[in-house]
Short mmCIF file of C-alpha atoms in Angstrom, two decimals:
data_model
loop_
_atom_site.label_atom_id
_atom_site.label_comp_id
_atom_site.label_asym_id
_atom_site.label_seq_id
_atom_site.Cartn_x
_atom_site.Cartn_y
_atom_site.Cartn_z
CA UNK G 282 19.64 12.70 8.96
CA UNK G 283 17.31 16.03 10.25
CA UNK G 284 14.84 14.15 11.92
CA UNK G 285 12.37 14.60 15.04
CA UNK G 286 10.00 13.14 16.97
CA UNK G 287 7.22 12.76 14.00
CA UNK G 288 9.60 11.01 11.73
CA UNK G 289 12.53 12.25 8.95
CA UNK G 290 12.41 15.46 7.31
CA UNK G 291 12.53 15.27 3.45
CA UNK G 292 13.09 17.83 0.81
CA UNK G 293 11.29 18.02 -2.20
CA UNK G 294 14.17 17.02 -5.09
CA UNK G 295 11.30 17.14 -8.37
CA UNK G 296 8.60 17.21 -9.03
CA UNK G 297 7.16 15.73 -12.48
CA UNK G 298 3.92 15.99 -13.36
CA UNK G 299 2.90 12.54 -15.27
CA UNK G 300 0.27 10.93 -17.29
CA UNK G 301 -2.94 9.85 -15.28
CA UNK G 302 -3.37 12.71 -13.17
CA UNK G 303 -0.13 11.14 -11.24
CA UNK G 304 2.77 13.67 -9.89
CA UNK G 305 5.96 11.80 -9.07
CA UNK G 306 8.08 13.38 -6.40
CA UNK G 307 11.81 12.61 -5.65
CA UNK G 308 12.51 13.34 -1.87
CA UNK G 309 16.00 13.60 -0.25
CA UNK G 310 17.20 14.41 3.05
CA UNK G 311 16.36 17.78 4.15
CA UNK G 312 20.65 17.48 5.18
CA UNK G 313 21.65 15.68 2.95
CA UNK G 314 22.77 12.88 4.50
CA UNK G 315 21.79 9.09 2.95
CA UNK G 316 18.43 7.89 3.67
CA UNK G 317 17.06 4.65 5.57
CA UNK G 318 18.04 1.72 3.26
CA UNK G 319 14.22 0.12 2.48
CA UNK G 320 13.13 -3.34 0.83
CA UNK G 321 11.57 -3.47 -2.34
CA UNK G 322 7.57 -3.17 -1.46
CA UNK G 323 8.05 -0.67 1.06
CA UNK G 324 6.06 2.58 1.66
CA UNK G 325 6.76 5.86 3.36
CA UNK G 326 4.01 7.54 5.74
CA UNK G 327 3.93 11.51 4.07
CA UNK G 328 1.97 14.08 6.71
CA UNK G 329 -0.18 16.05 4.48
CA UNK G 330 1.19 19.59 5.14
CA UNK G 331 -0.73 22.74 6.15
CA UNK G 332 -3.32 20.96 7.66
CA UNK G 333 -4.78 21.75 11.62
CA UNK G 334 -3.84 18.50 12.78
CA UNK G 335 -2.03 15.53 11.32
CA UNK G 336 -3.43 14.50 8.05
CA UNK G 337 -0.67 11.02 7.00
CA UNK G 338 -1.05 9.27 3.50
CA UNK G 339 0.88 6.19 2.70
CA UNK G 340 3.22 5.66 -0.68
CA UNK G 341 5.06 3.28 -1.64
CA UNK G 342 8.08 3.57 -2.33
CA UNK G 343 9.00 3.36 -6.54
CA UNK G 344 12.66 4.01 -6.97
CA UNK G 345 15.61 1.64 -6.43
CA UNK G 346 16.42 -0.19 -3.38
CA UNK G 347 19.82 0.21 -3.93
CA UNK G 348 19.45 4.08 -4.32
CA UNK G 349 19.71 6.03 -0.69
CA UNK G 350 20.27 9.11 -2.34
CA UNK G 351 16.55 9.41 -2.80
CA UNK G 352 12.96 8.01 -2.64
CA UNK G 353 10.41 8.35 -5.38
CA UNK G 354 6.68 8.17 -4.78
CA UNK G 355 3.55 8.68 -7.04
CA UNK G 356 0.52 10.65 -6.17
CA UNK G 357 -2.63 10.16 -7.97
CA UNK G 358 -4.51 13.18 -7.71
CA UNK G 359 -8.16 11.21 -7.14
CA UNK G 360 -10.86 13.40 -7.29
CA UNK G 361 -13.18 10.75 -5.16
CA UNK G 362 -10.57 10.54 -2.20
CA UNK G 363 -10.58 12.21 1.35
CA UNK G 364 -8.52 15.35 0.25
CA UNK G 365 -5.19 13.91 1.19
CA UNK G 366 -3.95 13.65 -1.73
CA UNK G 367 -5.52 16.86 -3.74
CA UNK G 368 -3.74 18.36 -0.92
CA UNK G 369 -0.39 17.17 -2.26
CA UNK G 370 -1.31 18.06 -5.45
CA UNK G 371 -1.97 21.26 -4.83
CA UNK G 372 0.37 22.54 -1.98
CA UNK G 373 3.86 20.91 -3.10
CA UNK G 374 6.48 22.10 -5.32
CA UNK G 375 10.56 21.61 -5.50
CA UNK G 376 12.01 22.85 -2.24
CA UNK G 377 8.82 21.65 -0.09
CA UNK G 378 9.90 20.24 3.19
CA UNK G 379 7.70 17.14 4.25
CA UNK G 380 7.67 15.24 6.80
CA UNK G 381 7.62 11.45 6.86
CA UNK G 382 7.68 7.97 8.60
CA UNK G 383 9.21 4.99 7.98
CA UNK G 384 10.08 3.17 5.73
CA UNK G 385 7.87 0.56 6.57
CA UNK G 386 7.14 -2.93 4.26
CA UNK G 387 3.98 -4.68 5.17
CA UNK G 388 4.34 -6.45 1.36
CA UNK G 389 7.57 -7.72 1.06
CA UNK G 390 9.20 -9.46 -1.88
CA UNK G 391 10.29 -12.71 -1.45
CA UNK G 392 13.32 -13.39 -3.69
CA UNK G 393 13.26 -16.72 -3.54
CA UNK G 394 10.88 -17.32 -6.08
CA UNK G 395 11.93 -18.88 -9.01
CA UNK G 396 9.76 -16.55 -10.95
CA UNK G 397 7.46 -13.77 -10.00
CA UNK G 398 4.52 -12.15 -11.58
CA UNK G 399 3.77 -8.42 -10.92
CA UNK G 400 0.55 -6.98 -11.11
CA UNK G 401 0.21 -2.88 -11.13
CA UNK G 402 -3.37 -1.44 -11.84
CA UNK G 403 -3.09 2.37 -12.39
CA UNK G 404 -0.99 3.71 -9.54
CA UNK G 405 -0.42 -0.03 -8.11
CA UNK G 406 2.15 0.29 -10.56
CA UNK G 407 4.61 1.96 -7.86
CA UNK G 408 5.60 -0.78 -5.67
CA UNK G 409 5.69 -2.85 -8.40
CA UNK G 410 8.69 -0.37 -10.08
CA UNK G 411 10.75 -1.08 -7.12
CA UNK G 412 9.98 -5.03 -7.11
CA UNK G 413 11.06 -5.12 -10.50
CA UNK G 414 14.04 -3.00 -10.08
CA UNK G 415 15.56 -5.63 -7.56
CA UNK G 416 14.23 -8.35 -9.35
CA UNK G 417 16.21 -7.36 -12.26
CA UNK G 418 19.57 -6.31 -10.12
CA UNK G 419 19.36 -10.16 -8.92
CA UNK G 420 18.90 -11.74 -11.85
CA UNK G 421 15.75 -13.01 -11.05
CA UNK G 422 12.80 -14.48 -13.97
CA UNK G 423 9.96 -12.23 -13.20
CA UNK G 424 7.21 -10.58 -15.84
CA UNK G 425 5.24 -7.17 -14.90
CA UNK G 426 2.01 -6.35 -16.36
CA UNK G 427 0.89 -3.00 -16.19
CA UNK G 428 -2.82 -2.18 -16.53
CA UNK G 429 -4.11 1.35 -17.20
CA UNK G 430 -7.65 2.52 -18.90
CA UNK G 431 -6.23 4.28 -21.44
CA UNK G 432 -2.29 4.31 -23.60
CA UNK G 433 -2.39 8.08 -23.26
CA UNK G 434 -2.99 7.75 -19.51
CA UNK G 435 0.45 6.09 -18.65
CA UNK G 436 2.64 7.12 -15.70
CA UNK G 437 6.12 5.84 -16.31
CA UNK G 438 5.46 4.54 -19.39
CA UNK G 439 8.79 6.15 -20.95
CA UNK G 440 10.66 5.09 -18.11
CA UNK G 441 9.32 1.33 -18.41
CA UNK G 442 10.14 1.25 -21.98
CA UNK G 443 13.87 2.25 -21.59
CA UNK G 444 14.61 0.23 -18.74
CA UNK G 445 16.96 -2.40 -18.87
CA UNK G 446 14.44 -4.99 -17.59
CA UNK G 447 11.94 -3.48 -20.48
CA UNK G 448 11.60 -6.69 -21.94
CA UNK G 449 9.98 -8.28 -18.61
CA UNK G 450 7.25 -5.06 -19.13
CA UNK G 451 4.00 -6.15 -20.62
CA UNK G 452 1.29 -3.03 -20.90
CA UNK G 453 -2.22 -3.70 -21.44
CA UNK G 454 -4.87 -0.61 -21.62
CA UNK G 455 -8.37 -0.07 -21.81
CA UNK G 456 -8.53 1.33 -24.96
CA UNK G 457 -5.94 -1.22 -26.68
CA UNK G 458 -7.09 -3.90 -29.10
CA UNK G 459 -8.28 -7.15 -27.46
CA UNK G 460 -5.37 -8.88 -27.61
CA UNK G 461 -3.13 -6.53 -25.64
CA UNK G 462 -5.68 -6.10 -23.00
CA UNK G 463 -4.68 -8.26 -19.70
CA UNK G 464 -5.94 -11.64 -20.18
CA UNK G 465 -5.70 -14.13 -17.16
CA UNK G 466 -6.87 -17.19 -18.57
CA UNK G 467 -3.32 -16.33 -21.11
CA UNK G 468 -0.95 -14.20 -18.66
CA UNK G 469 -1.52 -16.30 -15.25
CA UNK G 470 0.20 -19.78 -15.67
CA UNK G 471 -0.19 -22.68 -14.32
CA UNK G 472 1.11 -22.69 -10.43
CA UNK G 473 3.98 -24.29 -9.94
CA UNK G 474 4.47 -23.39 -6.21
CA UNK G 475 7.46 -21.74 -6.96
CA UNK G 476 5.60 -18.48 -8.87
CA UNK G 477 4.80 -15.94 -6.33
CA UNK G 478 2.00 -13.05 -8.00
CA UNK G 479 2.11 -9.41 -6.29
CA UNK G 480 -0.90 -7.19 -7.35
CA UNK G 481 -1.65 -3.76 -6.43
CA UNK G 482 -3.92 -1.32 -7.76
CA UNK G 483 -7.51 -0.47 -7.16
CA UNK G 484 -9.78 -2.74 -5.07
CA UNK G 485 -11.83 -4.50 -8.23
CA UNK G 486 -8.68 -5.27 -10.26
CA UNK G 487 -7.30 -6.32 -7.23
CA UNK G 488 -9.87 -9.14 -6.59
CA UNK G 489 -10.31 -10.53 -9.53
CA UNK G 490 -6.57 -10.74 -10.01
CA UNK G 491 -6.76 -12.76 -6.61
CA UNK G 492 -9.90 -14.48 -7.48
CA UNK G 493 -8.56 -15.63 -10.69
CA UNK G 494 -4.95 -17.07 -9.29
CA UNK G 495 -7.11 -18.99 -6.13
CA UNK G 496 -9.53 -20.37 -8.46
CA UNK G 497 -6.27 -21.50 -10.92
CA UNK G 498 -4.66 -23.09 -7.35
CA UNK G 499 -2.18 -21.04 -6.32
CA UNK G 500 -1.36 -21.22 -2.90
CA UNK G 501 -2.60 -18.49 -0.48
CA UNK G 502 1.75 -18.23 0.35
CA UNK G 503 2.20 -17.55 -2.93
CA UNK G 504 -0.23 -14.70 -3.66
CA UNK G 505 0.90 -11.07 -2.46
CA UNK G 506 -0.92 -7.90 -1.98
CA UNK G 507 -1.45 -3.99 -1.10
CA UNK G 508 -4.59 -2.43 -0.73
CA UNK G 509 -4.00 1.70 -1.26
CA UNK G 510 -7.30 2.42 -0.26
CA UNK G 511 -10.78 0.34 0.66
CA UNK G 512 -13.97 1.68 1.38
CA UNK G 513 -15.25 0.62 4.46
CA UNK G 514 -18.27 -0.15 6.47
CA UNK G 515 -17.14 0.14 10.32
CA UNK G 516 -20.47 0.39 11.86
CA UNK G 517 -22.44 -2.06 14.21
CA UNK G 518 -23.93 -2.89 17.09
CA UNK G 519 -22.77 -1.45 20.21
CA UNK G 520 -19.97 -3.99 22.29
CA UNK G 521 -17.24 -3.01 24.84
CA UNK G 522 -13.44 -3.40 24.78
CA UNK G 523 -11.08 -3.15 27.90
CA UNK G 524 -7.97 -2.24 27.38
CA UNK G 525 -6.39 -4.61 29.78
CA UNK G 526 -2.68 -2.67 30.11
CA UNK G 527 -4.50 0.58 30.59
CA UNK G 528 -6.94 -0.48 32.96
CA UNK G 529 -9.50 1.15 31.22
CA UNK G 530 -13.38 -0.24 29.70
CA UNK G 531 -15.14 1.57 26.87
CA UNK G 532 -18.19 1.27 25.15
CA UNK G 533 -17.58 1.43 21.12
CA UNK G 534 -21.42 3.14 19.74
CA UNK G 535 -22.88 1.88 16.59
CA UNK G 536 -21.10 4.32 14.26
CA UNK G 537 -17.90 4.28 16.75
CA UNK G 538 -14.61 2.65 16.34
CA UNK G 539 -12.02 1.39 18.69
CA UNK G 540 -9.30 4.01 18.20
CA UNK G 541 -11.79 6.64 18.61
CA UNK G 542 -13.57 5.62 22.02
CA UNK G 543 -10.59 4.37 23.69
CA UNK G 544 -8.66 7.97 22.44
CA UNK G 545 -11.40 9.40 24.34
CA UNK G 546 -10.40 7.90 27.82
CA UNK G 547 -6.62 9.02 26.78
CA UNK G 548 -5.82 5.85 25.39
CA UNK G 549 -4.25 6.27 21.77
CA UNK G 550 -3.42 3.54 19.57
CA UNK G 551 -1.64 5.49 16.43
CA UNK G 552 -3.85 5.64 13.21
CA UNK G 553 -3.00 6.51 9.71
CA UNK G 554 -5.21 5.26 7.05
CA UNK G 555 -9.18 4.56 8.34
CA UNK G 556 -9.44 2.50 5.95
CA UNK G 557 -7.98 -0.54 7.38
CA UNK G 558 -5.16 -1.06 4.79
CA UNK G 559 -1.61 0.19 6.74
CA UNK G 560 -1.56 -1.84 9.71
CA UNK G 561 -0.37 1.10 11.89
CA UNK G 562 -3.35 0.76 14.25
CA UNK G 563 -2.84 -2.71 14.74
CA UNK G 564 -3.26 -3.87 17.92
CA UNK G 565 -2.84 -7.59 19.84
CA UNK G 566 -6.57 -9.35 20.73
CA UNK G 567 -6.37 -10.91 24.41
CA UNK G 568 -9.98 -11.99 24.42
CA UNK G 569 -13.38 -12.52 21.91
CA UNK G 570 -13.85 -12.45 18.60
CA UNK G 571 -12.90 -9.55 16.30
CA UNK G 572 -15.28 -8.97 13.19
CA UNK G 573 -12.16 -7.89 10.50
CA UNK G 574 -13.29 -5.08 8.20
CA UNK G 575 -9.96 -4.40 7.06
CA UNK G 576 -7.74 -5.17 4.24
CA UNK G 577 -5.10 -5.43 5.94
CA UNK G 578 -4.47 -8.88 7.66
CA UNK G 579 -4.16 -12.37 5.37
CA UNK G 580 -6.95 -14.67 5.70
CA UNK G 581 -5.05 -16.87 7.80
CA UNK G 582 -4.12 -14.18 9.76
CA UNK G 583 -7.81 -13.31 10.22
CA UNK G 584 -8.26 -16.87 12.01
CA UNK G 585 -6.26 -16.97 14.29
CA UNK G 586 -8.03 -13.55 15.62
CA UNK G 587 -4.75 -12.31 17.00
CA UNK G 588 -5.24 -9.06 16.26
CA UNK G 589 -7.46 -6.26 15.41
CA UNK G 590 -7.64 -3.24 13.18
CA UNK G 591 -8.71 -0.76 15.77
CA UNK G 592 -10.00 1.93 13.14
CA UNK G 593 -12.62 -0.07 11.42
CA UNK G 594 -13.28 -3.51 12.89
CA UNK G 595 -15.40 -4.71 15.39
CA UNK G 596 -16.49 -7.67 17.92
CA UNK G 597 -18.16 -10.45 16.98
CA UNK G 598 -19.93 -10.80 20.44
CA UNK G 599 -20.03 -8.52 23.43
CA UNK G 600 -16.69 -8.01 24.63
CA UNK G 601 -13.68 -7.39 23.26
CA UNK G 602 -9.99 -7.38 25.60
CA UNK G 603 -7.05 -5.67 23.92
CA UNK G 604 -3.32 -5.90 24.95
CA UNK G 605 -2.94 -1.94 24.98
#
């Protein structure tokens, strides 16, 4: 494997420009050699090249687990996002070398469920091609719905109808008659505690898919998901944080963050997103309260205020003291 110290080299295999505005990629080794084995739900860190400094977008991962041959991501060329992925877009073709991180899976799939129900909102749909992909390998009772604004609009769509799990597929557009369109009151049973839900996809569809299975009674163990992007209000009043390893005390400014000050005294705590939805900034809370902005961390992981997304949250208080 030709890697270095920013991560593994990867060659651009093809490139297939899809419904949606979304260009699928498939990456292999830059020597050919098999790739790092990932779980279904995983996600690759891609550095955006040609940019002055780094510039890293997370993608989950859409092809087979079983498959180290090659990865395959989706890129939705948003016209409303920070540039990242216009970028892509724009600069890549077959041949491109990029460089990459991970695999990493902060939204694991757990196959013990006795059934599972997958929820992919526009691009969402990628992690959920992998989840399904295993899920099907195993033999496992699982349905995926797929929700996009319009039929014509489909990524994967061909691919979804030929597959030899096609019969779990359920799509549901937009512009479809009323009856095909997702309905939650029909598609979300009753909780059993042994149906686990995965969602993905933009923030809204995302939160009234979770809404919908709390207020139905699923369990908070039961219900899975992966924020791509969030838009986030890190400002607030001024507070300090120490950084109790580094022996170092900053003061983060109203429109400040964490990261940011404490890079300024030389202490770096790596950061991909700035949205608060990878967890790579996420760093271990010795003392006070954080304020969570991300999307990152559980609810019940927000309790315990263990730890802290440095590029957008904040103290509730004071004083923060951070294990870095």
């Amino acid at each position: 494997m030709n890697a270095d110290a920013r991560g593994i080299v990867l060659m651009v295999r093809d490139r297939q420009d899809d419904a949606g505005n979304i260009m699928r990629l498939r990456l292999a080794s830059a020597d050919g050699m098999p790739l790092p084995q990932f779980a279904a739900g995983a996600h690759i860190d891609v550095q955006v090249p040609g940019e002055e400094s780094a510039v890293w977008r997370q993608y989950s991962l859409c092809s087979d687990p079983a498959d180290t041959e090659q990865y395959e991501i989706g890129i939705l060329k948003d016209p409303s996002s920070r540039g990242g992925s216009i970028a892509l877009h724009e600069r890549v073709r077959v041949g491109t070398m990029l460089t990459a991180e991970g695999p990493r899976n902060h939204f694991p799939l757990d196959e013990t469920a006795e059934h599972t129900l997958l929820f992919g909102g526009g691009i969402g749909i990628t992690p959920m091609l992998s989840m399904a992909k295993r899920l099907h390998a195993l033999g496992s009772e699982f349905t995926l719905h797929y929700c996009t604004r319009t039929a014509a609009g489909t990524a994967f769509r061909a691919d979804l109808e030929t597959a030899p799990f096609s019969r779990h597929v359920r799509l549901h557009h937009d512009d479809g008659p009323q009856e095909q369109r997702l309905d939650l009151a029909r598609d979300l049973p009753p909780p059993d505690g042994a149906t686990h839900i995965y969602v993905c996809g933009p923030s809204g569809f995302m939160d009234w898919v979770i809404s919908c299975a709390e207020a139905c009674g699923y369990p908070p163990a039961t219900i899975h998901r992966e924020y791509f992007s969030a838009k986030i209000d890190s400002s607030g009043d001024s507070f300090e944080v120490e950084a109790r390893e580094s022996g170092v005390t900053v003061t983060v400014g109203p429109k400040d963050t964490i990261a940011r000050a404490l890079a300024r005294v030389g202490v770096k705590i790596p950061v991909k997103c700035e949205e608060g939805v990878c967890g790579t900034c996420l760093t271990s809370v010795l003392q006070g309260i954080p304020d969570h902005r991300d999307k990152f961390l559980t609810d019940e992981e927000r309790e315990t205020n263990e730890d802290i997304c440095t590029c957008c949250s904040r103290a509730i208080g004071a004083r923060l003291v951070l294990d870095v």
